[in-house]
Structures are given as structure tokens and as C-alpha cells.
Amino acid sequence: MAASETSNGTALRYAFGNVLSFFILLLIGVLAFSIRLFSVIKYESVIHEFDPYFNYRVTQYLTKNGIYDFWNWFDDRTWYPLGRVIGGTVYPGLTLTAGTLYWILNSLNIPLSVETVCVFTAPIFSAFASWATYLLTKEVKGAGAGLTAAVLLAMVPSYISRSVAGSYDNEAVAIFALIFTFFLYIKTLNTGSLFYATLNAIAYFYMVCSWGGYTFIINLIPMHVLLCIVTGRYSSRLYIAYAPLVVLGTLLASLVPVVGFNAVLTSEHFGSFLVFIIIHVVALVYYIKGILSPKMFKVAVTLVLSIGLVVCCAVIAVLVALVASSPTKGWSGRSLSLLDPTYASKYIPIIASVSEHQPPTWPSYFMDINVLAFLVPAGIIACFSPLSDASSFVVLYIVTSVYFSGVMVRLMLVLAPAACIMSGIALSASFDVFTRSIKFQLPGVKGNSQVDAGDTSSEGVVAQNEVAKTDKNEEALKERPSKKNRKKEKEHVEKPFVKAQIKKRLLVLPFEASIIAILLLILLGAFYVVHSVWAAAEAYSAPSIVLTSYSHDGLHVFDDFREAYSWLSHNTEVDDKVASWWDYGYQTTAMANRTVIVDNNTWNNTHIATVGTAMSSPEKAAWEIFDSLDVKYVLVVFGGLVGYPSDDINKFLWMVRIGGGVFPHIKEPDYLRDGQYRIDSQATPTMLNCLMYKLSYYRFVETDGKAFDRVRRTEIGKKHFKLTHFEEVFTTHHWMVRIYKLKPQKNRIRGKAKKSRSKASSTTSTKRSETQRKNPWH
Amino acid sequence: MSKLLIFLTLIPLLPILTTSFSPENPSSRRVLVLLDDLALKSSHSVFFNSLQSRGFDLDFKLADDPKIGLHRYGQYLYDALILFCPTTERFGGSIDLAAILDFVDSGHDLIIAADSNASDLIREIATESGVDFDEDPAALVIDHISYAVSNTEGDHTLIASDEYIKSDVILGSKKIEAPVLFQGIGHSLNPSNSLVLKVLSASPSAYSSNPKSKLSNPPSLTGSAISLVSIVQARNNARILISGSLSMFSNRFFRSEVQKAGSPTKHEKSGNEQFLTELSKWVFHERGHLKAMNVRHHKAGEADEPTIYRVNDDLEYSVEIYEWSGTSWEPYVADDVQVQFYMMSPYVLKNLSTDKKGSYFTAFKVPDVYGVFQFKVEYRRLGYTSLSLSKQIPVRPFKHNEYERFIPAAYPYYGAAFSMMTGFFIFTAVHLYSK
């Protein structure tokens, strides 16, 4: 009688808790979506930055021409004259997702533009990502931790920076796919169900479609499997969680055109295959152990071990030989720079030149994950009590992602979910301890604590709920190997729960300390919320194509980029080629619809080096290079007038390095005075005569009479000069974008100058024969 | 290097040609002749008459006439300009150095005749065109070996030269038998200048100096480096004739008999008339002017021009080339016209075969490389206007469904896969239901 009453009560409380969790999750989704709308409210509904413009253009193509044309798209408007096979070189996940969204909305007669769908894809998927975080953390440490982690993830600044409305990039959907794949892996691990294993492979496929970061999954999961095997936690559930993932996942991954045979050929994937072999060996050993007598088993072990070792050695030797025969040892440049952080800056300037490939600074950790950095260690401790397969996975996840984030600032994004999960676990565990301490010490609730717990606070319920679930999980884990017992699970839950309560009564903290600790934790959480909202509103909401600045006379808006691109699209021929540094390639093709020489997909180093060489060469040589590429307009970004620091002059050393890496007549020391990069009167003549300097500072002296560069904070070295092979055709309002046209060849060639007046423009023909050598295409 | 930037098909090129050189209505070609002295009109009448008889409308003006102008209301009034005014320091009206250069740069033709004591203005025009006259204003070309024998033993400044450029296009197919008489200033060309050509050069024994003064320093211009008559074809195909002698155009030189010193043969008539008439035909585009039109390309067996080719497609390319004969467009016949299939470097370079009716064609296979290619015809031959055609065409790789679905070599693998599948299915069935 009493027992049934209690079970009724718990069922009701579970139902109540579930409904509450559902609404909390809904609110978390709304929070995740709406906190990312600052950019739309403060600026406008516009695609941000560089890569999103490419994705937007691809999505437009997809919605217009359909999936088969997209798959086979050969784009002749980028990388002129090489072109780019878009279908085979993009991760199609994001585009297909947004395209599907667009298609669904339109078939429901909701006429949104492609741009709107693209702008809001990232916020929608961050809501999904926080729900996936809930699911994952719930599998690891119960619903309470799940909800906390979901809240934290919904507003973690690191993730916001990549998923504000308009930031239409691969990471927007990839983080959701990453977390969801991990969730399904843990779910399979906990249940041992083939159904979830298959879902897991499909989720992995979606991740492969979405982002190159899928290699993180295909390395982390094998690492975890290996960890489980080594620590003696091998089980059939582990086998079911892993083996189908490798087989199905690899098959599916190789269906993605951009991955293709890489899924079996590159060393990023070898770890998973090795572990695949190991888990089979281990499975075989367990199986044989089951059917043989212990004595026979020992004999078998020695036999198998000796043969197996020989085979393994042979296989490994073959693999090593294969891998070593390739110049990069089979690793792609970006992955190598993950393992050896100095690799990229030493060997691949084009990777090192991207700011998001640089190691982060300490403040950026505080900026991007804020208080989570302090909560993570607590979370790790919480994961060890008790250590389950699932919790060991998240520990492994956080450890590896911390390492990777230390290598590349961009991978902070992978760290953020891990940090949220860990902090969620930590916060929830500590709330659990403190509220329990309070509950047991509150007068009048000692006898009937279970009933009143629901009234004390909702957090209590959640915590309590979570305790129950954790216990249930623990119990389940112990029981699971014997399949038949699983059905009885529910009946088992009650008894250990009471037992656990008695045990936990001993862990009670002083009443006042608990209250203060809870207050402090809430304060910490509040601080995190304030910081995140600030980051979302101020730091990460700028679309970077429209800039603003506050000064004493109010708000200034710099819309120079779009001004320049629309000038190009209205004033140049459709087939004209525009050369610029690769950063602006995607924007030029998407916004101005003009052919570019290089763009942000840095697939051809030589081509980029050619443009870098042209920018670092004197005018005549640069003209030759651009002319050989049929370039008609050259676009440079110049921040010296308004103080916009990420302009081409500040990127110029990278152009020199990348250009010099392929064409050795460009030497970096020529551009540096005593190792210092400067553009003032101390600058080297090579620097003052190179094309980039001239195009940036042409007529600059006319602005203020002194030619004071507000980014470099100095007066420029050479103020008055004329352009001989280029003519200025357009300069935006704040001089941020300057467009030059290549002058056509002279109609006549002048004879030898005899008068001093014309000496300056003389001997063009002799100069030509000199410079022709430097043109890399001849 | 000298490749043009603009992707011209010939259709947009044609209007450009017609603005400058208008072969459609050759009878109304107007030529402005600027003279120092109107007496030249009669003393050089043979030359002028030959032009007029070929349909040119000559407008004689004094060089310092204040009313002269090259254009009015943005339209050029003349199609060509003849400067027979070597001593003019300033032109009248709105004409100056820049106006003349603009005139040339907009595709019009020019004949300059200088003389000793040529003015700075004329020298400057020549220099801008790529020809450098001897700096000494009093210098003349002197040749003590191949001078023209005359009744009075002079200072050997009247020279007879037969060192012509070897080009039928420029000088006509009829051989010029008699030497050309020349008396005037010599000039030199920059050897690296590819646009200017020496049509008549001095003999190796010639030098340039002042015949009245004693030669103190070695002369700056000597031997066959001295050019007597040069032509320039600018990049926009405007043509310029520069001569160091005005008198070689005169009736007196045209009609005089000539005997080269040391040569036994005495010619009744000098080669001047034939030489200068043929040269003026070239300068006024009556010869050597090519046009290309109807650039077509399509897949073999199809007629429509595609927007994109696939790698390994077979394609056919054709272009029509005509030459202006002075009265009509005649088919141009040559066996050295080549087309390039070009992406940073030519992937295919083929000679075009011709049907002798102006049409040139070839067929080739698109290389196994994708990218944005161009069909390029770069035809530059001595004396002819340069043809520079390029037409952009992208080449795409195979589509996903253009590969073979089943490769014979892979049948063992297909067999392996399907036998594995059936085997596994049977094994599962047996394993599950055998008990």
C-alpha cells in the first residue's frame, strides 16, 4: 500500500519534471535563437564576413538549379583561369540544409528569400545544438546536468561568435551535428542498440557533409574505445557502438564528393581503422574466453598473441611505409598544424596567414568561454564520481578539445560544447549537493522529504530527479550485461534509491555554507549571462562588411565594401576579371558578380602566390603578371584614412611571404628595414615601389596634406608619385576600398628621348625586356 | 606580353575599325595636307595626283592657317593627315603635337616628310612615333660611294638607295627596278621597338653629318643603321610613314633619271614614284589590312555554339579572314594562320586550313584539363594589320553521370561484393534459424 503510494508519487513527479524540462528546453531554444539576433537588430539582415558569402552564393545556385547541377557545378567565375569544381570541393551539408529549409518554407507558401533563410540558419541550428547538448549530457549525468549544459551552450560566446544571424558558415550546422553524433554514440553505448548505432552513422554522415572537423569525431571516438578496452571496460555495447559506426560511417563519408577516397586514404582516418582491428581482436578474445576452459584459453592466448603480433607488425609496417612515401606523411597541412603547432608557420604561410589558424591568447579563453573555464575542472571531478563509459567519454572530449583549442583559435568552437557539458555537470552536481544539504537540514521535512522536495524549489526537483536518474543509470549499467534483467529495471529503482539516500545523508554540508554557496553559484551564473549577452550584442554581432565606430560626434557607419562591390557590378563588363588579395574573393564573386583570380578557398597556392608576387612587385612587373591573367581591375583595401586595421598593407607581409615561397625573387628582407615592417620614410625602396604601397597610398597626400596613416600611426614614406600602368577608377567614401584599372598598352612606342623633359617616361621598351623575366607565366 | 586584354570577337571590333578606316566608302576618304608653302602643291603634284586618282579627297592648307582643325563637334574631319611642312614651328588653329598624337591614337594615318632643318615640332612628332632624327639640325645623309650620279659633282647628299624592305605587302608585288633618290635627313630606330620598320635604309657607307662643315667628331649615325624612310604601325593599326626627305616626293625626283655611282646601268626614271605610290597605298590601308569575322566554334557534328565544353569533347573552330584590296574585301589566303586553345599557356596550337575563300577552319579535341580557356588567334605578319582574336570558353570536367556506370575491369569486385552479400544473408538465416 505504502509502496504503491510512493511509486504513484514518483511517477507524478517524473511526469511533472518531464513537462517542466520540456518547457525549459523550449525556452532554451528560444534563448539560443534570440540571443543571436543582435546583429539583425543592430545592423540588418545581411550575410556576414567572407566565407558565408560563398555559401550564400552556392545556396542561391542550389535553389535555382537543383541538386544535380549543384553537384556538377563547375564555376568559371573564380580562380580564373583555372576555375573551380564547386560540387566536388565544398562540404555540402550547410548548403543542402539551408536549401531544404528554403524548399520546405516555399512549398508551405512562406515566401522567404534565400538570403533570409541563410541568415537565420545558424540561430536555428544553435537551438538544435543546445537541445543536442541536453540529450548528450542527460545520457552522461542526468537531466539536471543536461538542462544546465543546454542553457550554458545556448549562450556560450565562443559559439555565438560563429553562429550569429548572418554568419552562414559550415560551423553553424556542424556544431549541432558534432554534439548530436556524440549523443548518439553515448546513447548506443548506454543501450547497446543497433538502431542507435545506425542513427549514429547517419549523424556522422551529416557531420562529414557539413564540416572538415568531422575528423575530430573519427579520432575521438576510437580514442575512447581504446580507452575503454585498455581500462577493461570492453562490452558488447561498446562493440555495437563502434563497429557499425566505422563501417557505415566510412562508407557514407566516402559518398561525400569532397571526402571521397580520403575517407580510407588519409592518415586522419587510420586511427579508427586500427581501433577497428583491435576491437575485433578483443571481441574474439572475449568470445574464445567464453567457450574455452581457462587452461585452454591460456594456450590459445599465447598462440594468438604471437601470431597476432606478427600480423600487426606487418600491417603497421606496410602502413608506415605507405604513409611515409607521401611528402606530407599523408596528413593534410591543417591537420599537421594541429599536431605540431609550429608546423604551419614554418612551412605553410598560407595557413599561418589566417588569423583564426593562430594559437589563441589567454584572454581569448576568458572572452570565449568565460566562467566555464573555472567550472570545467569541477566538472571533470564530477565525471569521475562515478566514472562510467559515458562520463569517461566527455572527459576525453574536454581534454582533447582543450589541446586543439590551444593550437588554433578556430577550434575554440569545438572546446565550447565540451566546456558547457562539463560546466553543466559541475553546476548541477554542486547544486545537487547544496540543495540536498539544505533539504535535509530544513526543519519539518526530514520525515517526508520526498514529497516536499517538489515544493522547495524547482531546482530541487531537477536535482533530485537527476540523482534518481543517475542512480538508475548506474544500476542499469551494472545490470546490463545480463540482458534479461533489463526489463525488471523499474522495479529495481526504488530500493537502491532509498539506500542511496541514507548514504548521501552523510555528505551533508552546513546549512549556511550551502546557502552562501548557492548564492555564489547563482552570482557566477549571472555573471556568465551578463558577459554572454554583452558578447552577443557588442563583440560578435558586427557583420564585418558594414563597420561602425563611435566618436565624439556620434555614430559613424562605414559601408565602403558594399559601395565598392556595387560599383563593380554596375560599371564593369560581366566578363571582366578583378584581382585582389584572396580575402575579398568570395565577396567579389557573390556581391559584385565578377570573376576573381583567387578567393578564400585557398586550394591553389601557386595562384595565390602569383597574386602575392604581383602585389609585391613594382608597377611594370605587376602589370605584366596581371595582364597575363587577363585582369582588368585591381581592388585593394586601405584603412589608413579611417583607421581600419585589417587592411591590405597590414596583410602585405603575408603576400610577400606567400609570393616568395613560390617565386624566389620576392624576398621578405627587401621589404623590412632592420627586421621591422614600416611604411614611413625609413621604409626600404622595394617597399615604397611595390604595387601594394602605390595602390594604397596613391593620392593619399591629398586628403590631409601630410599623408598621415591612422592605422600605422605614421606619415607615409613616399607621398607624391604617379601611376604609370594603373589608373584609379573608383575610391569609396572612406577610402577603404580602392579600385584601379590596368591601363592598356601604349598605342605607340616612343623613340629615344632627347629632351630632358621626356626623360622620365623614356626607355619603356628596354624596361620591358628586363621585367619580362620576372613574369612567372613566361 | 603584347596580348590584348579585351576579349574581342570581331563583331564588336568592326565598328572600331569603321570609325577610323572606313573601307565601306573609300571614295570619300578625306586627307588633310599641311604645307609650308602652297607652291608644293604643284611641285609635288604627281604624288598628290596619284592619291586623288585613287579616290582621296585632298584638302590643302598652309600649316599656319589659323582656321585648320582636325575635329569638330567630337568628330574627326579627316581620315588621314599629310605633313609636308618640315619647317613649321607651330601649327595654326587647334592643331598641336597632342592633337596629332590623338589623331593617330584614334586610328588615323599620318605621313610625315621632314627635311634638313626640320623643326622641333616635326621632330617631336617623329620621336613620339618611335623615330629619332639626327639631332644636328643641319645634318644630311651623305654617301660617297652610292650617291646618285649627277651632272654637277655635288657634296654627295643626293643618294640613290635600293635597300628596300623585303615585303610584297608594303611595297607591292612588282619589283622596284630603279634606285630611289633621297636627299635629306637620316633617322634611327630603336631596335627593341617592334612597331616601327625601316622601309628604305642607307647603304653601309653612308653617314649623317653637316656637309658644309668639316667632320670633327665621328658621326652619330652611320651605315645601314640610318633609316631613310620608315613606317610605323601602331597597336590600333594606325599607320605612319616617316621620311627624312620632302624632296623625294617631288615631281623633279619622280621624273629624274638615276644612275647609282659605280653602277653601269642608267635608269630612265627613278624608283621614287613606284616606291612612294606603293608605300602610300600601304599607309592608307589599301593593302595589308585584314579583318576577321564570324568566329564560330561548336562540337563536332553540331551546329550551335555551346556555352561550355566538356573535357575531351571534339570541336570545330572556324573564322573568316578578309583583306582590303582598296575597293573590296578579298579572301585572305595564307597557310600560317594558327589558333590556340589557351589557358595561361596554349594547350592546343593548330594551323588553320583554308578553303581559299576566306574561311579558315580546324577541328581538335579539347584537352583533358578543365578551366576557362580561350580560342586565340594572334596573327602578326610583316606589313599586315595584327589580328588578335580571343573568345572565352569554359571547359568543365565530367558530370557525375557521365562516367561509365559499369567498368569491365571491375566485374570481379562487383562479383565479390554481391557474393559476400548473399553469403552473409544465407549465413545469418542459417545461424538464426538452424536451432
PDB file of C-alpha atoms in Angstrom, chain A residues 30 272 540 548 617 619 690 742:
ATOM      1  CA  VAL A  30      14.167  30.486 -27.847  1.00  0.00           C
ATOM      2  CA  SER A 272      39.757   4.482 -36.473  1.00  0.00           C
ATOM      3  CA  TYR A 540      30.259  39.318 -32.112  1.00  0.00           C
ATOM      4  CA  THR A 548      30.614  51.228 -37.232  1.00  0.00           C
ATOM      5  CA  SER A 617      56.365  43.764 -57.484  1.00  0.00           C
ATOM      6  CA  GLU A 619      54.262  48.578 -61.140  1.00  0.00           C
ATOM      7  CA  CYS A 690      55.811  47.886 -54.736  1.00  0.00           C
ATOM      8  CA  LEU A 742      45.015  48.357 -65.815  1.00  0.00           C
TER       9      LEU A 742
END
